[in-house]
Coordinates of C-alpha atoms in Angstrom, one line a residue:
X1 CA -16.5 -12.7 -21.6
X2 CA -13.4 -12.1 -19.4
X3 CA -14.2 -9.9 -16.6
X4 CA -10.5 -10.2 -15.1
X5 CA -9.5 -6.5 -15.8
X6 CA -12.7 -5.2 -13.9
X7 CA -12.1 -7.5 -10.9
X8 CA -8.5 -6.0 -10.6
X9 CA -9.5 -2.5 -11.4
X10 CA -12.3 -2.5 -8.7
X11 CA -9.7 -4.3 -6.2
X12 CA -7.3 -1.7 -7.0
X13 CA -9.7 1.3 -6.2
X14 CA -10.7 -0.4 -3.2
X15 CA -7.0 -0.7 -2.1
X16 CA -6.4 2.8 -2.6
X17 CA -9.4 4.0 -0.7
X18 CA -8.6 1.9 2.1
X19 CA -4.9 2.6 2.2
X20 CA -4.9 6.2 1.9
X21 CA -6.6 7.1 5.2
X22 CA -4.3 4.6 6.9
X23 CA -1.3 6.2 5.5
X24 CA -2.7 9.5 6.6
X25 CA -3.5 8.1 10.1
X26 CA 0.1 6.9 10.4
X27 CA 1.7 10.1 9.5
X28 CA -0.7 12.2 11.7
X29 CA 0.0 9.9 14.9
X30 CA 3.7 8.6 14.4
X31 CA 5.3 11.2 11.9
X32 CA 8.3 9.7 10.0
X33 CA 8.5 6.8 12.5
X34 CA 5.9 4.9 10.5
X35 CA 7.8 4.7 7.3
X36 CA 9.1 1.2 8.4
X37 CA 5.3 0.2 8.6
X38 CA 4.8 1.1 5.2
X39 CA 7.9 -0.7 3.8
X40 CA 7.2 -3.8 5.6
X41 CA 3.7 -3.9 4.1
X42 CA 4.8 -3.2 0.5
X43 CA 7.5 -5.9 1.0
X44 CA 4.9 -8.6 2.4
X45 CA 2.5 -7.9 -0.5
X46 CA 5.2 -8.2 -2.9
X47 CA 6.6 -11.6 -1.4
X48 CA 3.0 -12.9 -1.1
X49 CA 2.0 -11.9 -4.6
X50 CA 5.1 -14.0 -6.0
X51 CA 3.9 -17.3 -4.2
X52 CA 0.1 -17.0 -5.5
X53 CA -0.7 -19.1 -8.4
X54 CA -4.0 -17.2 -9.3
X55 CA -3.2 -14.6 -11.6
X56 CA -6.0 -12.1 -10.7
X57 CA -5.0 -12.7 -7.1
X58 CA -1.6 -12.2 -7.5
X59 CA -2.1 -9.0 -9.4
X60 CA -4.4 -7.5 -6.8
X61 CA -1.8 -8.5 -4.3
X62 CA 1.0 -6.9 -6.5
X63 CA -1.2 -3.6 -6.8
X64 CA -0.8 -3.1 -3.2
X65 CA 3.1 -2.9 -3.2
X66 CA 2.8 1.0 -3.9
X67 CA 2.0 1.3 -0.3
X68 CA 5.6 1.0 0.4
X69 CA 6.1 4.2 -1.8
X70 CA 4.2 6.1 0.4
X71 CA 6.7 6.8 3.1
X72 CA 8.7 8.6 0.6
X73 CA 5.8 11.3 0.7
X74 CA 6.6 11.5 4.3
X75 CA 9.9 12.6 4.1
X76 CA 9.2 15.0 1.3
X77 CA 6.3 16.5 3.0
X78 CA 8.4 17.0 6.3
X79 CA 11.1 18.4 4.5
X80 CA 9.2 21.1 2.9
X81 CA 9.2 19.7 -0.9

């Protein structure tokens, strides 16, 4: 039995659940100035996922990369879009 898909799905669910409140807090306390933190976090996870040899762990780390895209929502929300 192969449970890799369920492991990755559960991990992505947790990543979204953990990162969403962090993004909201960053926006609330620091505003647009926090965009670089999210961009660096995404670049960090992308880089680490390239060097991990375990496929499941690499996939989980790679699924954290969209955190870097959260800063585009900061600019869209602040500009009234």
